[in-house]
Tab-separated table of N, CA and C in Angstrom:
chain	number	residue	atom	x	y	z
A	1	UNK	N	48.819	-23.947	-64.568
A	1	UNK	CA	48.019	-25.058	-64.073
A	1	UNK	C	47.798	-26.061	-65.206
A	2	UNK	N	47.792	-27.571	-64.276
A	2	UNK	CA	47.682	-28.507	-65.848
A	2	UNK	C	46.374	-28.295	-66.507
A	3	UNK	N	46.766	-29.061	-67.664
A	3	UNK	CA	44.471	-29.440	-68.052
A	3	UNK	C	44.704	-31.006	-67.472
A	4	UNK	N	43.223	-31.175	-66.760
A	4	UNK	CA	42.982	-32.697	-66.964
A	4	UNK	C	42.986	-33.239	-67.841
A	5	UNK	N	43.550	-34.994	-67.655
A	5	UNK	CA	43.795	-35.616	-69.046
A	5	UNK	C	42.418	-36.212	-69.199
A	6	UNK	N	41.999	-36.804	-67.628
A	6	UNK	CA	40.557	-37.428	-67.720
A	6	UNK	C	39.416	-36.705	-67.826
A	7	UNK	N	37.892	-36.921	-67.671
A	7	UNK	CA	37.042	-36.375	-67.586
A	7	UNK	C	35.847	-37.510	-66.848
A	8	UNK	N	34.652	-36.108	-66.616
A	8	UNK	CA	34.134	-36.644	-65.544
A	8	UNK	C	32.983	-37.647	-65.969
A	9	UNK	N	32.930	-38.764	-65.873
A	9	UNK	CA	32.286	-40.118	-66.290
A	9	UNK	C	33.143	-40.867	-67.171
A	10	UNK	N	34.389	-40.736	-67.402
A	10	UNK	CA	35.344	-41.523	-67.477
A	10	UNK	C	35.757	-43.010	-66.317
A	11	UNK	N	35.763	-43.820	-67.047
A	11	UNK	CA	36.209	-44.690	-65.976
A	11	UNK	C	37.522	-45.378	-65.858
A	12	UNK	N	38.332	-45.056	-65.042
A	12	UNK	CA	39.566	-45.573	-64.649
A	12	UNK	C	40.044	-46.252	-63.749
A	13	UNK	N	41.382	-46.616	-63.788
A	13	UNK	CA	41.673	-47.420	-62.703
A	13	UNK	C	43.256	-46.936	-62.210
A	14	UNK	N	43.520	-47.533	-60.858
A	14	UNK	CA	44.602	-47.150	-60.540
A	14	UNK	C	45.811	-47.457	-60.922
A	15	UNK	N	47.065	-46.967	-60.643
A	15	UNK	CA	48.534	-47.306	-61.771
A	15	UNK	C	48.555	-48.652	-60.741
A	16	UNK	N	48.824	-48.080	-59.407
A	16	UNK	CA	49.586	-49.105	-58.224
A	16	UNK	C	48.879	-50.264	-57.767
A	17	UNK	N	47.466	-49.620	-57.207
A	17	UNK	CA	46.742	-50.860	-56.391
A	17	UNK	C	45.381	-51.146	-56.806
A	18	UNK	N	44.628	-52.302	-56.641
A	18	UNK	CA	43.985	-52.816	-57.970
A	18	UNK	C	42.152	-52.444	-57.121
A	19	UNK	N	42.058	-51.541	-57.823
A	19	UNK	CA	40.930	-50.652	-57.802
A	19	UNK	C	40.625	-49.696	-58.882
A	20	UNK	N	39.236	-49.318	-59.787
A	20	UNK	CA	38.779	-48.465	-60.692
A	20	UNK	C	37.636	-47.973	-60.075
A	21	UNK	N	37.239	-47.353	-60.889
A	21	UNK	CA	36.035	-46.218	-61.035
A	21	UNK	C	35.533	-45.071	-61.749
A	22	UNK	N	34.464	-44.247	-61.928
A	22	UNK	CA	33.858	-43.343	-62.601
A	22	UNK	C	34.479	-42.566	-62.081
A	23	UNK	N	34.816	-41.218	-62.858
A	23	UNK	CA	35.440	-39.511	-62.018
A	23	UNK	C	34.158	-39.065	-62.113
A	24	UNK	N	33.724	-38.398	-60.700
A	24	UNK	CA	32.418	-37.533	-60.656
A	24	UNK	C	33.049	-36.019	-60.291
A	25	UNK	N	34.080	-35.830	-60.025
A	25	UNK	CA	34.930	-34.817	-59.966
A	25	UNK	C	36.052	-34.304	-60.311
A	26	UNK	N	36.866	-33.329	-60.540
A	26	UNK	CA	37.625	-33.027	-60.524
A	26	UNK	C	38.422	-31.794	-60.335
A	27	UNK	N	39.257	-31.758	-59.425
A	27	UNK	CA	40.535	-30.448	-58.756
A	27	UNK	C	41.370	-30.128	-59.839
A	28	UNK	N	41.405	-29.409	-60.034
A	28	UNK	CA	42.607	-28.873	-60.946
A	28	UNK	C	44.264	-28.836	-60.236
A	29	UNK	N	44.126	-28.946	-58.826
A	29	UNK	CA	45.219	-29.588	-57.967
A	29	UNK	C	44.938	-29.738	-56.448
A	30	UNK	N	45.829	-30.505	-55.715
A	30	UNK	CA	45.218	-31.270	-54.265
A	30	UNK	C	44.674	-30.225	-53.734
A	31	UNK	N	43.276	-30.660	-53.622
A	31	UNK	CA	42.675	-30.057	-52.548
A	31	UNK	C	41.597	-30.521	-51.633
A	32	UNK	N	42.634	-31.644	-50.869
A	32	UNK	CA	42.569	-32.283	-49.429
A	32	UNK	C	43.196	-31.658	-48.244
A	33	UNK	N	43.115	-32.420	-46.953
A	33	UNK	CA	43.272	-31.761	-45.835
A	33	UNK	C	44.909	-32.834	-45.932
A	34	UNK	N	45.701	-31.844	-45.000
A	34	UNK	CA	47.242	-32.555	-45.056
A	34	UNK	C	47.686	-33.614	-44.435
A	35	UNK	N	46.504	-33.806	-43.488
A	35	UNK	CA	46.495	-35.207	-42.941
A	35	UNK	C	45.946	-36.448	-43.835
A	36	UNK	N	45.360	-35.999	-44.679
A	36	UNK	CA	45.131	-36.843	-44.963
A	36	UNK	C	46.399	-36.993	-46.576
A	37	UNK	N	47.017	-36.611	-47.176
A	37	UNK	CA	48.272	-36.219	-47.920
A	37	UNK	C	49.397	-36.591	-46.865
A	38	UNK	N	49.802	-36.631	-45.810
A	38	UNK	CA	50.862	-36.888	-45.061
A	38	UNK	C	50.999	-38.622	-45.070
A	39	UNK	N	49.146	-39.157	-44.934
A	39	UNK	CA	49.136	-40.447	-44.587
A	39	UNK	C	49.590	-41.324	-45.735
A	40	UNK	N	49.820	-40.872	-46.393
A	40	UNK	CA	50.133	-41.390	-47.767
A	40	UNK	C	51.296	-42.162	-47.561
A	41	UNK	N	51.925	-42.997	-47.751
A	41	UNK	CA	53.786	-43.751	-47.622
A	41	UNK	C	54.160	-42.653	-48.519
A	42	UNK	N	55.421	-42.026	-48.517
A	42	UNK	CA	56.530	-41.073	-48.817
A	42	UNK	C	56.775	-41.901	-50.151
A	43	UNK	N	57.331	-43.012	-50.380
A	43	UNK	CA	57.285	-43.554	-51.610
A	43	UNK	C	56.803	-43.683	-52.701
A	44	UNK	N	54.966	-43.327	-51.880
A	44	UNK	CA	54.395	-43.452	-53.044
A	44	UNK	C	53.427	-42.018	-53.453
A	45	UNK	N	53.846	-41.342	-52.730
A	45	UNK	CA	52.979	-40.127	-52.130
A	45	UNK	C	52.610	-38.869	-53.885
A	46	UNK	N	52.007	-38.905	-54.333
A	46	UNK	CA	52.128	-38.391	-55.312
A	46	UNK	C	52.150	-36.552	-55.276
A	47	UNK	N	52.594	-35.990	-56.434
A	47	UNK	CA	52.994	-34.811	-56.082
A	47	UNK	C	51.693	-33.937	-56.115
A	48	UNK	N	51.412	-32.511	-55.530
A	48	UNK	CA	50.281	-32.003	-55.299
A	48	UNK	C	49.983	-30.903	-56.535
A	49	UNK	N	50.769	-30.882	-57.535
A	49	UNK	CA	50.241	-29.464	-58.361
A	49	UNK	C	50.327	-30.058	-59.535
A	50	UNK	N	49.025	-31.211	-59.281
A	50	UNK	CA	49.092	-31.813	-60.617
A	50	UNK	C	46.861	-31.984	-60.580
A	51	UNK	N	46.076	-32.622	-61.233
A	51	UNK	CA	44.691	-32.937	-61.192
A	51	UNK	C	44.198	-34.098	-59.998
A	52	UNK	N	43.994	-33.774	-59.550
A	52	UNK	CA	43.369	-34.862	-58.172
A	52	UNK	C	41.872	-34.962	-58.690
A	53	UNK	N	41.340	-36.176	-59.048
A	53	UNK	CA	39.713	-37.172	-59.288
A	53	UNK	C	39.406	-37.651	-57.892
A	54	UNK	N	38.089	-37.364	-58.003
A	54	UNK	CA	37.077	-37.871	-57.372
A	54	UNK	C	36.279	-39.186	-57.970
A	55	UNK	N	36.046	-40.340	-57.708
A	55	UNK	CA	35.686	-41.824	-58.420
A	55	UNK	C	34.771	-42.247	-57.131
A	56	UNK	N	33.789	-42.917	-57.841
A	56	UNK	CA	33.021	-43.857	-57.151
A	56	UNK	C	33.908	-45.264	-57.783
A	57	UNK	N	34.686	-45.530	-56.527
A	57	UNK	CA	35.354	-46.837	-56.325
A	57	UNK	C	35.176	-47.934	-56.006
A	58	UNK	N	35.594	-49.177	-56.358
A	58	UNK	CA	35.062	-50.365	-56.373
A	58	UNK	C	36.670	-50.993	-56.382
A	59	UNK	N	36.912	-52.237	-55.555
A	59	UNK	CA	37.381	-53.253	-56.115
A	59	UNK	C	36.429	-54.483	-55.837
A	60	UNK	N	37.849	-55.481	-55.223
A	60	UNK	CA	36.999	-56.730	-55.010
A	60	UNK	C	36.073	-57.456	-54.317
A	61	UNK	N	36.426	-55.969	-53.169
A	61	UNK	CA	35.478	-56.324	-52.034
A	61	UNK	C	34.481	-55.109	-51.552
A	62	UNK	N	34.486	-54.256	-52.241
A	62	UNK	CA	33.606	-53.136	-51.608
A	62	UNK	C	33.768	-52.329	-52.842
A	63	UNK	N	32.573	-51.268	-52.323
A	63	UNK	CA	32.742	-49.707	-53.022
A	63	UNK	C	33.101	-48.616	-52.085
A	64	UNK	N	33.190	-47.432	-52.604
A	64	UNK	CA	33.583	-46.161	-52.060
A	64	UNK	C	34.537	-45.031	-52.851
A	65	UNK	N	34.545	-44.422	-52.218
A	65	UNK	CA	34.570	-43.095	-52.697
A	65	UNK	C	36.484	-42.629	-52.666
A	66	UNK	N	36.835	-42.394	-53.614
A	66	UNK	CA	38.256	-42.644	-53.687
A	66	UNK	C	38.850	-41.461	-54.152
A	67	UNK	N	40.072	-40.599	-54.030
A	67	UNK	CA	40.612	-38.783	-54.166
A	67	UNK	C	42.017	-39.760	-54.940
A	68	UNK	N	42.391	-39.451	-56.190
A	68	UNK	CA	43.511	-40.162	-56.767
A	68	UNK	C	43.657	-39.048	-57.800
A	69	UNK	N	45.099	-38.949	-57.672
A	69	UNK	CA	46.451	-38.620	-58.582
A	69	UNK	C	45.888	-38.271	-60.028
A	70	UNK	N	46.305	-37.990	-60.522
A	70	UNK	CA	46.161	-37.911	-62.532
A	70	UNK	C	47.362	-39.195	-62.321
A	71	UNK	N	48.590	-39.060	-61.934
A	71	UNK	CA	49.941	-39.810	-62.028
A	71	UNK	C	49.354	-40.965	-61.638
A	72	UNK	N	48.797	-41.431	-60.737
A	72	UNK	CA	48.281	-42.669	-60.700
A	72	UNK	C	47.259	-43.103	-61.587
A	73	UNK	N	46.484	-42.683	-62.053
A	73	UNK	CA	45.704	-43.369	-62.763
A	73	UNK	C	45.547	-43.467	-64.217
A	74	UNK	N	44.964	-44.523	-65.001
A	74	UNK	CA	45.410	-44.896	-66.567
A	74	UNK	C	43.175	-45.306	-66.753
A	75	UNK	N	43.582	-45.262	-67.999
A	75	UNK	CA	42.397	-45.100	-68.531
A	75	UNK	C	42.212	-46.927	-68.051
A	76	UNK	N	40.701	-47.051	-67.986
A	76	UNK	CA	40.193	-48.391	-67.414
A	76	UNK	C	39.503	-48.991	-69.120
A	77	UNK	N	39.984	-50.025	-69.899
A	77	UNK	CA	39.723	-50.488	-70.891
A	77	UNK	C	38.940	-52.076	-70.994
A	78	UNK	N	38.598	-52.678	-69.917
A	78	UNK	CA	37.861	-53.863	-69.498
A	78	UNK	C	36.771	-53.643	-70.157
A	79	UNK	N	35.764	-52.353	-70.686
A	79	UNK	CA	34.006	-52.605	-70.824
A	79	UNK	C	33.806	-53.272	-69.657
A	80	UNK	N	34.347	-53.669	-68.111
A	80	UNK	CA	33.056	-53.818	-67.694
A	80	UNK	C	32.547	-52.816	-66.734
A	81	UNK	N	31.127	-53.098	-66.374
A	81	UNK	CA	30.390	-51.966	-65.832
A	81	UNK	C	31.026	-51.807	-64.393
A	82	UNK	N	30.786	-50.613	-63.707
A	82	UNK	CA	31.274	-50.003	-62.440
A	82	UNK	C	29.581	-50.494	-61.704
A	83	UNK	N	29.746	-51.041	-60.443
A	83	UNK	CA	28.640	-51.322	-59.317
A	83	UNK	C	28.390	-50.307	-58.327
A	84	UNK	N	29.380	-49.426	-58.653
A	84	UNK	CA	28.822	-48.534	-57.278
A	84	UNK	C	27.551	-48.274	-56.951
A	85	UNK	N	27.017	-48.280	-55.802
A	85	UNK	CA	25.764	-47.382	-55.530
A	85	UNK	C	25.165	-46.414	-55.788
A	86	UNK	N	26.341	-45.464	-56.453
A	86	UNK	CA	25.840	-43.463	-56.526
A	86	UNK	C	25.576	-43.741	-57.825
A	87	UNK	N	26.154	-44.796	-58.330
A	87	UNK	CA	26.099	-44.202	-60.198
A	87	UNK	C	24.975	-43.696	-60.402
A	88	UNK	N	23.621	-44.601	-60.319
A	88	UNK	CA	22.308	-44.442	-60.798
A	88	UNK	C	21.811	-42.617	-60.185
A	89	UNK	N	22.667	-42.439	-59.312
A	89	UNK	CA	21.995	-40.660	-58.508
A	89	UNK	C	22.843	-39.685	-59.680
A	90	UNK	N	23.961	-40.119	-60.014
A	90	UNK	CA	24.728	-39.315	-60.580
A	90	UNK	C	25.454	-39.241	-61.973
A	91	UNK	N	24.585	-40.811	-62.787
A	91	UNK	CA	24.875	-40.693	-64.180
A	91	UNK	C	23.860	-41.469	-64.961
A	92	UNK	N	23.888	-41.471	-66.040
A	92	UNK	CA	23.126	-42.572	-67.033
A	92	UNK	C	24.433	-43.062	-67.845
A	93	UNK	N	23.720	-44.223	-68.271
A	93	UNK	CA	24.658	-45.752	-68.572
A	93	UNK	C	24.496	-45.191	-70.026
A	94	UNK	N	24.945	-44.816	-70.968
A	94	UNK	CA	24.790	-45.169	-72.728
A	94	UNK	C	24.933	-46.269	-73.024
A	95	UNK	N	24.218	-46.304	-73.990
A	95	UNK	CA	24.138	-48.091	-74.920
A	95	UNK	C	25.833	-48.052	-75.188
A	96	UNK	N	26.403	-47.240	-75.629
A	96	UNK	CA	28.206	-47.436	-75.961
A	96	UNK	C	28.708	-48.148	-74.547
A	97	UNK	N	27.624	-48.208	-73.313
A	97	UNK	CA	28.858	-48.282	-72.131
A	97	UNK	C	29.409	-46.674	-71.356
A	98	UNK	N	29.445	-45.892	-72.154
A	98	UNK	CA	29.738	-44.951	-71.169
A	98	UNK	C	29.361	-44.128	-69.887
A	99	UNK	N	29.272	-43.490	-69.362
A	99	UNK	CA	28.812	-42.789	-68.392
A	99	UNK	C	28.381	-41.726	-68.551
A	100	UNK	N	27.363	-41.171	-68.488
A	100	UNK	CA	27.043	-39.553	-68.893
A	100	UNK	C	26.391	-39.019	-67.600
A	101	UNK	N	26.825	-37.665	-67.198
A	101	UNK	CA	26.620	-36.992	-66.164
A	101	UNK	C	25.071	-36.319	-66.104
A	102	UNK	N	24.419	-36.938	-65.211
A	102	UNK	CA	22.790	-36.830	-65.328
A	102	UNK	C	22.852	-34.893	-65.577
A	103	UNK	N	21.925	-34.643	-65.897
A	103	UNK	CA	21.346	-33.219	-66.247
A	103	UNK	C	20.616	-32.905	-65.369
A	104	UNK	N	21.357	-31.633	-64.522
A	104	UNK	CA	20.647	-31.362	-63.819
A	104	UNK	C	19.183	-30.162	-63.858
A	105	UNK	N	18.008	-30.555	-63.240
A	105	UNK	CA	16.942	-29.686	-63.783
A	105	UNK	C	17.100	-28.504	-62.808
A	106	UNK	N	16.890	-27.276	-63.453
A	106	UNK	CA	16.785	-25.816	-62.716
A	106	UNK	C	14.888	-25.555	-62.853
A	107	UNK	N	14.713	-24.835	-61.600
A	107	UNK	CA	13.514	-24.399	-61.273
A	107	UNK	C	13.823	-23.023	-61.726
């Protein structure tokens, strides 16, 4: 099995179509339903025994929640900030800009 190259509050963006985001997750390989892997175009369909991310996604016109490739995606180098909605439930901002994965409290 691979290692992930990314990690989770990393922010990236896609190879193909012009959309980024934070990883709040990550598969160590696809593990989606096949319908939704079938719907993919054959061309561009990426292979399954590789790291599949979870991102709070954004482009130009919306946010949401996006399941992408390791093969598709490249590190996001802009500094600028991600708008999603979840961030604030699911990270803190560092003065560097980065993303850090809130701490969760145990009872």
């Amino acid at each position: 099995m691979k290692t992930a190259k990314f990690s989770i509050g990393q922010v990236v963006r896609h190879r193909l179509f012009p959309f980024r985001g934070i990883i709040f997750d990550v598969d160590p390989q696809f593990a989606n339903t096949d319908e939704w892997y079938e719907a993919i175009p054959a061309d561009v369909r990426p292979r399954k025994d590789q790291p599949f991310y979870h991102l709070l996604a954004e482009n130009s016109e919306t946010e949401y929640i996006a399941y992408v490739s390791e093969q598709n995606l490249l590190e996001d180098q802009s500094g600028e900030p991600v708008r999603h909605p979840q961030i604030r439930e699911m990270f803190d901002k560092r003065p560097d800009g980065r993303y850090e994965p809130k701490r969760q409290s145990r009872h």
